[in-house]
Amino acid sequence: MINFSVKSIRKTFKVTLFLSVTLFMLAKSGFAQPQKQGSKPNIIFLAIDDLNDWINPEGLGGLPGLKTPNFDRLRKMSMSFTNAHIPSPACAPSRVSIMTGVSPARSGVTGWKHPDWRKVPALSTLLTMEQFFKEKGYKTLAGGKIYHTLSPPRSTINQSEAKGWDFYYPSLKIPVPFQVRAPEEIISPKNFKGIQPDYFTWGPIALEDDYMADFQIAEWANYELTQKHDKPLFLAVGLTKPHDPWEVPQKYFDMYPLVNVPDLPMKEDDLEDAFIHGRRALHRFITDNNQLKKVLQSYMATISFTDAMLGKFLDGLEKTGHLENSIIVVWSDHGMHMGEKENWEKFTLWERSTRAPLFIMAPGITKPGSTTHVPVSMMDMFPTLAELAGEKIPEYCDGESLVPMLKLERFDHKPAFSAYFMNEQGGANSGDGYTIRTNKYRYIYYPFINFEELYDHQVDPNEWTNIAYKVSSKSIIKEQRNLLKDRVPELSWPDTAPKGYTIAKDGTVKKDGYVKIADLKEMKWGL
């Protein structure tokens, strides 16, 4: 005869109840595949196109009134890098550098000169990020824009290779689902003065989210999270917004009445002491047609749409339980000018182009809601993910692992570096330009005209005043040159005046023949 005590019965009941509730909750959550102890974590790699630092007022400085609750939700669960910079201020060179881990200074991919980047000697044989993780036993899935892509109705491009992916959604050749457009009469009014580029449009769409390409990409990603996979996932999700055209459902425009769209801090004739970037025609088109507030409204609306798509994906991660077993990285490929320095979009070496959001969450390592303002590079993602996955960092990676920062152990880091093939107005002066971003300074050098820019971010966060030629900056310039030469060893600084600029005795810089935007008669489009 077996003797059960009341105490043992209660204990057995509690254990049984606990296990039943636990299994029920796992089943209800849709958690398809718990990770075995000691197995590799999933890697969720979420790329966002053309997102500047307007999100998260608490972390990035933000734009007053911008509504991004899901980015704030992400910030609270991860570590925010509020001073992260891209390797090159354009989609193609930035993404190639991020996915290969190789600096544009070493590869030479600084612009649109290398559509077939595999033919570049420095990149010809290495394993890209997805190929590296596939070789390490990961199942690699991608959807949307990871490398540079274009899809119909524009030309079809995908700079990604097939061999790195087990599956690409919707397909490798057409990497982005069809995107509906706003009505022609809204995005290209007949009363506009001047020439409007066919891609540079804005306006509301009278449809719901499920008609948008990014909604479909997020739906696909969430579907993959519900499936059983026999390997850990490297899941790359590439949202295409807030890249232009800034056309999203009407409800996102309704969030920002024009009367509430804030004025941006801008300085008149800001280019008088800086590089003329060759894109002033677009700025004049917007100002001549009195569209400044409408374009800002449209970009804000598109960011809020992107925020909603991020929320949709975060919901999917939570419901499937993958928040518990996944490293999550959310990043953007570059920043975005919205009229600052008479420029729209990117393609410059100033803060507005190079600074972009970066969030990393590694379960058991990152402290939720932690942050750092130390300058880092998006190239740091490859070595960071390799270390977090327990793998040896490839020798060809030029970035640094951010794991010491994630653990709140060490915050020393070499300055952030960016490079781009610049095209001065009219195309007369063109070549590779370089910038270094330290905690305090931004230093830019345009070797092809021997011109320097220096901005003190402690007193000049908008980079309005170039102090490179002031006597008081002499030692700072020497230090910045050394930092830049460490990245680009072949650089030299001739002891001659910069081409096309006059330097006064007090160090004041002035562009020779500078013309105010209102007085420009004829302009050619830059890159």
Coordinates of C-alpha atoms in Angstrom, one line a residue:
M1 CA 0.0 0.0 0.0
I2 CA 1.4 3.4 -1.1
N3 CA 1.1 6.1 1.4
F4 CA 0.6 9.7 -0.1
S5 CA 1.0 12.5 2.3
V6 CA -1.0 15.7 1.8
K7 CA 2.2 17.6 1.5
S8 CA 3.6 15.4 -1.4
I9 CA 0.2 15.6 -3.2
R10 CA 0.3 19.4 -3.0
K11 CA 3.9 19.5 -4.3
T12 CA 3.0 17.2 -7.2
F13 CA 0.0 19.2 -8.1
K14 CA 2.0 22.5 -8.1
V15 CA 4.7 21.0 -10.4
T16 CA 2.0 19.5 -12.7
L17 CA 0.1 22.8 -12.8
F18 CA 3.3 24.8 -13.5
L19 CA 4.3 22.5 -16.4
S20 CA 0.8 22.5 -17.8
V21 CA 0.5 26.3 -17.7
T22 CA 4.0 26.7 -19.2
L23 CA 3.3 24.3 -22.1
F24 CA -0.1 26.0 -22.7
M25 CA 1.5 29.4 -22.9
L26 CA 4.2 28.2 -25.3
A27 CA 1.6 26.6 -27.5
K28 CA -0.6 29.7 -27.4
S29 CA 2.3 32.0 -28.2
G30 CA 3.0 30.1 -31.4
F31 CA 6.6 29.5 -30.4
A32 CA 7.5 27.1 -33.1
Q33 CA 10.9 25.9 -32.0
P34 CA 12.5 26.5 -28.7
Q35 CA 16.3 26.7 -28.9
K36 CA 18.2 23.8 -27.3
Q37 CA 20.6 24.7 -24.5
G38 CA 23.9 25.6 -26.0
S39 CA 22.5 26.1 -29.5
K40 CA 23.3 29.2 -31.5
P41 CA 21.0 32.2 -31.2
N42 CA 18.9 33.4 -34.1
I43 CA 20.1 36.6 -35.8
I44 CA 17.3 39.0 -36.8
F45 CA 18.9 41.7 -39.1
L46 CA 16.4 44.5 -39.9
A47 CA 17.5 47.1 -42.4
I48 CA 15.6 50.4 -42.8
D49 CA 16.1 52.5 -45.9
D50 CA 16.9 56.3 -45.6
L51 CA 16.0 56.7 -41.9
N52 CA 17.6 59.8 -40.3
D53 CA 18.0 60.5 -36.6
W54 CA 14.6 62.1 -36.1
I55 CA 13.2 59.1 -34.2
N56 CA 13.3 58.6 -30.4
P57 CA 13.6 62.1 -28.9
E58 CA 15.0 60.6 -25.7
G59 CA 17.8 58.9 -27.4
L60 CA 18.7 60.5 -30.7
G61 CA 17.7 64.1 -30.1
G62 CA 14.7 63.5 -32.4
L63 CA 12.2 65.8 -34.1
P64 CA 9.6 67.3 -31.8
G65 CA 6.1 65.9 -32.5
L66 CA 7.2 62.9 -34.5
K67 CA 5.2 59.8 -33.5
T68 CA 7.4 56.6 -33.4
P69 CA 6.1 54.5 -30.5
N70 CA 7.6 51.2 -31.8
F71 CA 11.0 52.7 -32.2
D72 CA 10.7 53.8 -28.6
R73 CA 9.6 50.3 -27.7
L74 CA 12.7 49.0 -29.4
R75 CA 14.9 51.4 -27.6
K76 CA 13.5 50.2 -24.2
M77 CA 14.4 46.6 -25.0
S78 CA 17.8 47.1 -26.6
M79 CA 21.0 49.2 -26.5
S80 CA 20.8 52.4 -28.6
F81 CA 23.8 53.7 -30.4
T82 CA 22.9 57.3 -30.7
N83 CA 26.1 58.4 -32.6
A84 CA 26.3 55.6 -35.2
H85 CA 27.5 56.5 -38.7
I86 CA 27.4 54.8 -42.1
P87 CA 30.5 53.9 -44.2
S88 CA 29.2 55.8 -47.2
P89 CA 26.2 58.2 -47.6
A90 CA 24.4 56.3 -50.4
C91 CA 22.5 53.0 -50.5
A92 CA 24.9 50.9 -52.7
P93 CA 28.3 51.7 -51.3
S94 CA 27.0 51.8 -47.7
R95 CA 25.3 48.4 -47.9
V96 CA 28.2 46.7 -49.7
S97 CA 30.6 47.9 -47.0
I98 CA 28.2 46.8 -44.2
M99 CA 27.6 43.3 -45.7
T100 CA 31.3 42.7 -46.5
G101 CA 32.8 44.4 -43.5
V102 CA 35.3 46.2 -45.7
S103 CA 35.8 49.9 -45.5
P104 CA 35.1 51.9 -48.7
A105 CA 38.6 53.4 -48.3
R106 CA 40.1 49.9 -48.7
S107 CA 37.7 48.6 -51.3
G108 CA 37.4 51.8 -53.3
V109 CA 33.6 51.4 -53.5
T110 CA 32.8 55.0 -52.6
G111 CA 29.8 55.6 -54.9
W112 CA 28.2 54.3 -58.0
K113 CA 31.4 53.4 -59.8
H114 CA 31.2 49.6 -59.0
P115 CA 27.8 48.1 -59.7
D116 CA 29.5 44.7 -59.9
W117 CA 31.3 44.9 -56.6
R118 CA 32.6 41.4 -56.8
K119 CA 35.1 42.5 -59.4
V120 CA 36.7 44.8 -56.9
P121 CA 40.0 43.1 -55.8
A122 CA 39.4 43.7 -52.1
L123 CA 36.0 42.1 -52.3
S124 CA 36.5 39.3 -54.9
T125 CA 36.8 36.3 -52.6
L126 CA 35.6 37.1 -49.1
L127 CA 32.5 35.7 -47.5
T128 CA 29.8 38.3 -47.1
M129 CA 27.8 38.5 -43.9
E130 CA 25.1 36.1 -44.9
Q131 CA 27.6 33.7 -46.6
F132 CA 29.6 33.7 -43.4
F133 CA 26.7 32.7 -41.2
K134 CA 25.4 30.2 -43.8
E135 CA 28.9 28.5 -43.6
K136 CA 28.6 28.5 -39.8
G137 CA 25.3 26.5 -39.9
Y138 CA 22.7 29.2 -40.2
K139 CA 19.6 29.1 -42.4
T140 CA 19.7 32.4 -44.3
L141 CA 16.5 34.0 -45.3
A142 CA 16.1 37.5 -46.8
G143 CA 13.2 39.7 -47.9
G144 CA 13.2 43.2 -49.3
K145 CA 16.1 45.6 -49.5
I146 CA 19.3 44.2 -47.9
Y147 CA 21.9 45.1 -50.5
H148 CA 21.1 47.9 -52.9
T149 CA 17.9 47.1 -54.8
L150 CA 15.5 48.7 -57.2
S151 CA 12.3 47.1 -58.4
P152 CA 9.5 47.8 -60.9
P153 CA 8.3 50.2 -62.0
R154 CA 11.8 51.5 -61.8
S155 CA 14.7 49.5 -63.2
T156 CA 15.3 46.1 -61.5
I157 CA 18.5 45.7 -59.5
N158 CA 19.6 43.5 -56.7
Q159 CA 23.3 43.6 -55.8
S160 CA 22.9 40.6 -53.5
E161 CA 24.3 37.2 -54.6
A162 CA 22.2 34.1 -54.8
K163 CA 24.7 31.8 -53.1
G164 CA 24.3 33.4 -49.7
W165 CA 20.6 32.9 -49.3
D166 CA 18.5 29.8 -48.7
F167 CA 15.5 31.8 -49.8
Y168 CA 14.8 35.4 -50.9
Y169 CA 11.4 37.0 -50.8
P170 CA 9.7 37.7 -53.1
S171 CA 12.6 36.6 -55.4
L172 CA 16.3 37.4 -55.9
K173 CA 15.6 39.1 -59.2
I174 CA 12.7 41.2 -58.0
P175 CA 13.5 41.7 -54.3
V176 CA 10.7 44.1 -53.4
P177 CA 6.9 43.5 -53.8
F178 CA 5.0 45.8 -56.1
Q179 CA 4.5 49.2 -54.6
V180 CA 1.3 51.2 -55.2
R181 CA 1.7 54.9 -55.9
A182 CA -0.3 58.0 -55.0
P183 CA -2.4 59.6 -57.8
E184 CA -0.4 61.4 -60.4
E185 CA -2.3 64.7 -59.9
I186 CA -1.2 64.7 -56.2
I187 CA 2.5 63.8 -56.7
S188 CA 3.1 65.8 -59.9
P189 CA 0.8 68.8 -60.1
K190 CA 0.8 70.5 -63.5
N191 CA 1.4 73.9 -61.9
F192 CA 4.9 73.0 -60.5
K193 CA 7.6 75.3 -61.8
G194 CA 10.9 73.6 -62.9
I195 CA 11.8 70.0 -63.5
Q196 CA 10.7 67.4 -60.9
P197 CA 12.7 64.1 -60.9
D198 CA 10.4 61.2 -61.5
Y199 CA 11.4 59.5 -58.2
F200 CA 11.1 62.6 -56.0
T201 CA 7.4 62.6 -55.2
W202 CA 5.2 62.8 -52.1
G203 CA 1.6 62.5 -51.2
P204 CA -1.1 60.3 -49.5
I205 CA -2.4 57.0 -50.8
A206 CA -6.1 56.3 -50.4
L207 CA -5.5 52.6 -49.4
E208 CA -4.6 50.7 -46.2
D209 CA -1.3 49.3 -45.1
D210 CA -1.7 45.9 -46.7
Y211 CA -1.3 47.4 -50.1
M212 CA 2.2 48.5 -49.2
A213 CA 5.4 46.6 -50.1
D214 CA 6.8 46.8 -46.6
F215 CA 3.6 45.4 -45.1
Q216 CA 4.0 42.3 -47.3
I217 CA 7.7 42.0 -46.4
A218 CA 6.8 42.2 -42.6
E219 CA 4.0 39.6 -43.2
W220 CA 6.5 37.2 -44.9
A221 CA 9.0 37.7 -42.1
N222 CA 6.4 37.0 -39.4
Y223 CA 5.3 33.9 -41.4
E224 CA 8.9 32.6 -41.3
L225 CA 9.0 33.1 -37.5
T226 CA 6.1 30.7 -37.1
Q227 CA 7.7 27.9 -39.1
K228 CA 9.9 25.1 -37.8
H229 CA 13.5 25.4 -38.8
D230 CA 16.1 22.8 -38.4
K231 CA 18.9 25.4 -38.0
P232 CA 19.2 28.8 -36.3
L233 CA 18.0 31.6 -38.5
F234 CA 19.8 34.5 -40.0
L235 CA 16.7 36.4 -41.0
A236 CA 17.4 39.6 -43.0
V237 CA 14.4 41.9 -43.3
G238 CA 14.8 44.9 -45.5
L239 CA 12.1 47.6 -45.2
T240 CA 12.1 50.0 -48.2
K241 CA 10.7 53.1 -46.4
P242 CA 11.2 55.8 -45.5
H243 CA 13.1 56.0 -48.9
D244 CA 11.4 58.2 -51.4
P245 CA 8.8 58.4 -52.9
W246 CA 7.2 59.6 -49.7
E247 CA 3.8 58.1 -50.5
V248 CA 2.0 56.1 -47.7
P249 CA -1.6 55.7 -46.6
Q250 CA -3.6 58.8 -45.8
K251 CA -3.8 58.0 -42.0
Y252 CA -0.1 58.7 -41.6
F253 CA -0.5 62.1 -43.2
D254 CA -3.4 62.8 -40.9
M255 CA -1.0 62.4 -37.9
Y256 CA 0.8 65.6 -39.0
P257 CA -1.4 68.5 -40.0
L258 CA 0.7 71.1 -41.9
V259 CA 0.2 73.7 -39.2
N260 CA 2.0 71.3 -36.8
V261 CA 5.0 70.5 -39.0
P262 CA 7.9 72.1 -37.2
D263 CA 10.5 74.4 -38.8
L264 CA 13.9 72.9 -39.1
P265 CA 17.0 74.8 -37.9
M266 CA 18.6 76.1 -41.1
K267 CA 21.2 78.7 -41.9
E268 CA 20.9 80.9 -44.9
D269 CA 23.8 80.5 -47.3
D270 CA 25.1 77.6 -45.3
L271 CA 27.3 76.5 -48.2
E272 CA 29.3 79.7 -48.4
D273 CA 32.1 78.2 -46.3
A274 CA 31.5 74.5 -47.3
F275 CA 31.7 72.2 -50.3
I276 CA 29.1 72.8 -53.0
H277 CA 27.5 69.4 -53.4
G278 CA 25.9 69.8 -56.8
R279 CA 22.3 69.2 -55.7
R280 CA 21.0 72.7 -55.1
A281 CA 18.6 72.5 -58.1
L282 CA 16.4 70.1 -56.1
H283 CA 16.3 72.5 -53.1
R284 CA 15.3 75.3 -55.4
F285 CA 12.6 73.3 -57.0
I286 CA 11.1 72.7 -53.5
T287 CA 11.4 76.3 -52.3
D288 CA 10.2 77.8 -55.7
N289 CA 7.1 75.7 -55.5
N290 CA 6.5 76.4 -51.7
Q291 CA 6.6 72.7 -50.9
L292 CA 8.9 72.6 -47.9
K293 CA 6.3 71.9 -45.3
K294 CA 4.5 69.3 -47.5
V295 CA 7.7 67.4 -48.1
L296 CA 8.6 67.5 -44.4
Q297 CA 5.1 66.3 -43.6
S298 CA 5.4 63.4 -46.1
Y299 CA 8.8 62.3 -44.7
M300 CA 7.3 62.4 -41.2
A301 CA 4.3 60.4 -42.4
T302 CA 6.5 57.8 -44.0
I303 CA 8.6 57.4 -40.9
S304 CA 5.5 56.7 -38.9
F305 CA 4.4 54.2 -41.5
T306 CA 7.8 52.5 -41.1
D307 CA 7.4 52.6 -37.3
A308 CA 4.1 50.7 -37.7
M309 CA 5.8 48.1 -39.8
L310 CA 8.5 47.8 -37.2
G311 CA 5.7 47.3 -34.6
K312 CA 4.1 44.6 -36.7
F313 CA 7.4 42.7 -36.9
L314 CA 8.1 43.1 -33.1
D315 CA 4.6 41.7 -32.4
G316 CA 5.6 38.7 -34.5
L317 CA 8.8 38.2 -32.6
E318 CA 6.9 38.4 -29.3
K319 CA 4.1 36.1 -30.3
T320 CA 6.5 33.4 -31.6
G321 CA 8.8 33.6 -28.6
H322 CA 11.8 34.6 -30.7
L323 CA 12.6 37.6 -28.5
E324 CA 14.0 35.2 -26.0
N325 CA 16.4 33.4 -28.3
S326 CA 17.4 36.0 -30.9
I327 CA 20.0 38.7 -31.4
I328 CA 18.2 41.6 -33.0
V329 CA 19.9 44.4 -34.9
V330 CA 18.0 47.3 -36.4
W331 CA 19.8 49.8 -38.5
S332 CA 19.6 52.3 -41.4
D333 CA 22.0 52.6 -44.3
H334 CA 22.4 56.4 -44.0
G335 CA 20.8 59.6 -42.8
M336 CA 18.7 62.1 -44.8
H337 CA 18.9 65.8 -45.6
M338 CA 15.6 67.6 -45.5
G339 CA 16.8 71.0 -46.8
E340 CA 19.8 71.5 -44.5
K341 CA 22.7 72.8 -46.5
E342 CA 20.4 73.3 -49.5
N343 CA 20.3 69.5 -50.0
W344 CA 17.6 66.8 -50.0
E345 CA 18.2 63.1 -49.6
K346 CA 21.9 62.1 -48.8
F347 CA 25.2 62.1 -50.8
T348 CA 27.1 64.4 -48.5
L349 CA 29.8 64.0 -45.8
W350 CA 28.0 66.0 -43.1
E351 CA 26.2 64.8 -40.0
R352 CA 22.8 64.8 -41.6
S353 CA 23.9 62.2 -44.2
T354 CA 26.2 60.0 -42.2
R355 CA 24.3 59.6 -38.9
A356 CA 21.7 56.9 -38.7
P357 CA 19.9 54.8 -36.0
L358 CA 21.4 51.6 -34.7
F359 CA 19.8 49.3 -32.0
I360 CA 21.2 46.0 -30.8
M361 CA 19.5 43.5 -28.5
A362 CA 21.4 40.4 -27.3
P363 CA 19.5 38.3 -24.7
G364 CA 21.5 37.9 -21.5
I365 CA 24.1 40.5 -22.6
T366 CA 22.4 43.8 -23.4
K367 CA 20.8 45.9 -20.6
P368 CA 17.3 47.0 -21.8
G369 CA 17.2 50.7 -22.4
S370 CA 21.0 51.2 -22.3
T371 CA 22.6 53.8 -24.6
T372 CA 25.9 55.2 -25.7
H373 CA 26.8 58.3 -27.6
V374 CA 30.3 57.1 -28.5
P375 CA 30.8 57.4 -32.3
V376 CA 30.6 53.9 -33.9
S377 CA 30.2 52.6 -37.4
M378 CA 27.6 50.4 -39.1
M379 CA 30.6 48.3 -40.3
D380 CA 30.8 47.2 -36.6
M381 CA 27.7 45.0 -37.0
F382 CA 29.5 42.2 -38.8
P383 CA 32.2 41.6 -36.2
T384 CA 29.7 42.2 -33.4
L385 CA 27.3 39.5 -34.7
A386 CA 30.2 37.1 -35.3
E387 CA 31.4 37.4 -31.7
L388 CA 27.8 37.2 -30.3
A389 CA 27.3 34.0 -32.2
G390 CA 30.5 32.6 -30.7
E391 CA 32.5 32.7 -34.0
K392 CA 35.9 34.1 -34.8
I393 CA 35.7 37.5 -36.4
P394 CA 36.9 37.4 -40.1
E395 CA 40.3 39.1 -40.5
Y396 CA 39.0 41.3 -43.4
C397 CA 36.4 43.1 -41.2
D398 CA 37.5 46.7 -40.8
G399 CA 34.9 47.4 -38.1
E400 CA 35.2 46.7 -34.3
S401 CA 33.1 44.4 -32.2
L402 CA 30.6 46.4 -30.1
V403 CA 30.3 43.5 -27.6
P404 CA 32.3 45.4 -24.9
M405 CA 29.9 48.3 -25.2
L406 CA 26.9 45.9 -25.1
K407 CA 28.2 44.5 -21.9
L408 CA 28.8 48.1 -20.5
E409 CA 32.4 47.1 -20.0
R410 CA 34.4 49.3 -22.3
F411 CA 33.6 52.3 -24.5
D412 CA 36.8 53.1 -26.3
H413 CA 36.4 53.0 -30.1
K414 CA 38.2 54.4 -33.1
P415 CA 36.4 57.4 -34.7
A416 CA 33.6 56.7 -37.2
F417 CA 34.8 57.0 -40.8
S418 CA 32.8 57.6 -44.0
A419 CA 33.8 58.1 -47.7
Y420 CA 32.0 59.1 -50.8
F421 CA 32.7 60.0 -54.4
M422 CA 31.8 63.7 -54.4
N423 CA 30.6 65.8 -57.5
E424 CA 30.8 69.5 -57.1
Q425 CA 28.2 71.6 -58.8
G426 CA 28.6 71.4 -62.5
G427 CA 30.9 68.4 -62.2
A428 CA 34.1 70.5 -62.5
N429 CA 35.6 69.2 -59.3
S430 CA 34.9 65.5 -58.5
G431 CA 36.6 62.8 -56.5
D432 CA 36.6 60.8 -53.2
G433 CA 36.0 62.8 -50.1
Y434 CA 36.5 61.5 -46.5
T435 CA 35.2 62.3 -43.0
I436 CA 36.1 61.4 -39.5
R437 CA 33.6 61.8 -36.6
T438 CA 35.1 61.9 -33.1
N439 CA 33.2 62.6 -29.9
K440 CA 33.7 66.3 -30.3
Y441 CA 34.6 67.0 -34.0
R442 CA 33.7 66.3 -37.5
Y443 CA 36.6 66.6 -39.9
I444 CA 36.1 66.4 -43.7
Y445 CA 38.8 66.4 -46.4
Y446 CA 38.2 66.7 -50.2
P447 CA 41.7 65.8 -51.6
F448 CA 40.8 66.7 -55.2
I449 CA 40.6 70.4 -54.2
N450 CA 42.7 70.3 -51.0
F451 CA 39.8 71.6 -49.0
E452 CA 39.1 70.9 -45.3
E453 CA 36.0 71.4 -43.1
L454 CA 36.0 71.2 -39.3
Y455 CA 33.0 71.5 -37.0
D456 CA 32.9 71.5 -33.2
H457 CA 29.8 69.6 -32.2
Q458 CA 29.9 70.8 -28.7
V459 CA 29.0 74.3 -29.8
D460 CA 27.9 73.8 -33.4
P461 CA 25.7 70.6 -33.7
N462 CA 24.2 71.8 -37.0
E463 CA 27.7 72.2 -38.6
W464 CA 27.1 75.8 -39.6
T465 CA 30.6 77.2 -39.2
N466 CA 33.7 75.7 -40.8
I467 CA 36.6 76.4 -38.4
A468 CA 39.2 74.4 -40.2
Y469 CA 41.4 77.4 -41.2
K470 CA 41.3 79.3 -37.9
V471 CA 44.6 79.6 -36.0
S472 CA 43.0 78.2 -32.9
S473 CA 42.2 75.0 -34.9
K474 CA 45.8 74.3 -36.0
S475 CA 46.6 71.5 -33.5
I476 CA 43.1 70.0 -33.8
I477 CA 43.5 69.9 -37.6
K478 CA 46.9 68.1 -37.2
E479 CA 45.2 65.5 -34.9
Q480 CA 42.3 65.0 -37.2
R481 CA 44.6 64.6 -40.2
N482 CA 46.5 61.8 -38.4
L483 CA 43.2 60.1 -37.5
L484 CA 42.1 60.2 -41.2
K485 CA 45.5 59.1 -42.5
D486 CA 45.2 56.1 -40.3
R487 CA 42.2 55.0 -42.4
V488 CA 43.5 56.3 -45.8
P489 CA 47.3 56.0 -45.6
E490 CA 47.9 57.3 -49.1
L491 CA 46.4 60.7 -48.3
S492 CA 48.6 63.9 -48.3
W493 CA 47.9 67.5 -47.6
P494 CA 49.7 69.9 -50.0
D495 CA 50.8 73.2 -48.6
T496 CA 48.7 75.2 -51.0
A497 CA 45.4 77.0 -50.7
P498 CA 42.2 75.0 -51.4
K499 CA 41.0 75.2 -55.0
G500 CA 38.1 77.6 -55.4
Y501 CA 38.1 79.0 -51.8
T502 CA 39.5 82.2 -50.3
I503 CA 40.8 82.0 -46.7
A504 CA 40.9 85.3 -44.8
K505 CA 43.6 86.2 -42.2
D506 CA 41.1 85.4 -39.4
G507 CA 40.5 81.9 -40.8
T508 CA 37.1 82.8 -42.3
V509 CA 36.3 80.6 -45.4
K510 CA 34.5 81.8 -48.4
K511 CA 33.6 80.0 -51.6
D512 CA 34.9 81.9 -54.6
G513 CA 32.0 83.0 -56.9
Y514 CA 29.4 81.7 -54.4
V515 CA 25.9 82.4 -55.7
K516 CA 22.8 82.5 -53.4
I517 CA 20.2 79.9 -54.2
A518 CA 17.7 82.6 -55.1
D519 CA 20.1 84.1 -57.7
L520 CA 20.9 80.9 -59.5
K521 CA 19.9 81.0 -63.1
E522 CA 20.8 77.6 -64.4
M523 CA 21.8 74.4 -62.6
K524 CA 22.7 70.9 -63.6
W525 CA 21.7 67.9 -61.5
G526 CA 24.5 66.4 -59.5
L527 CA 24.8 62.7 -58.6

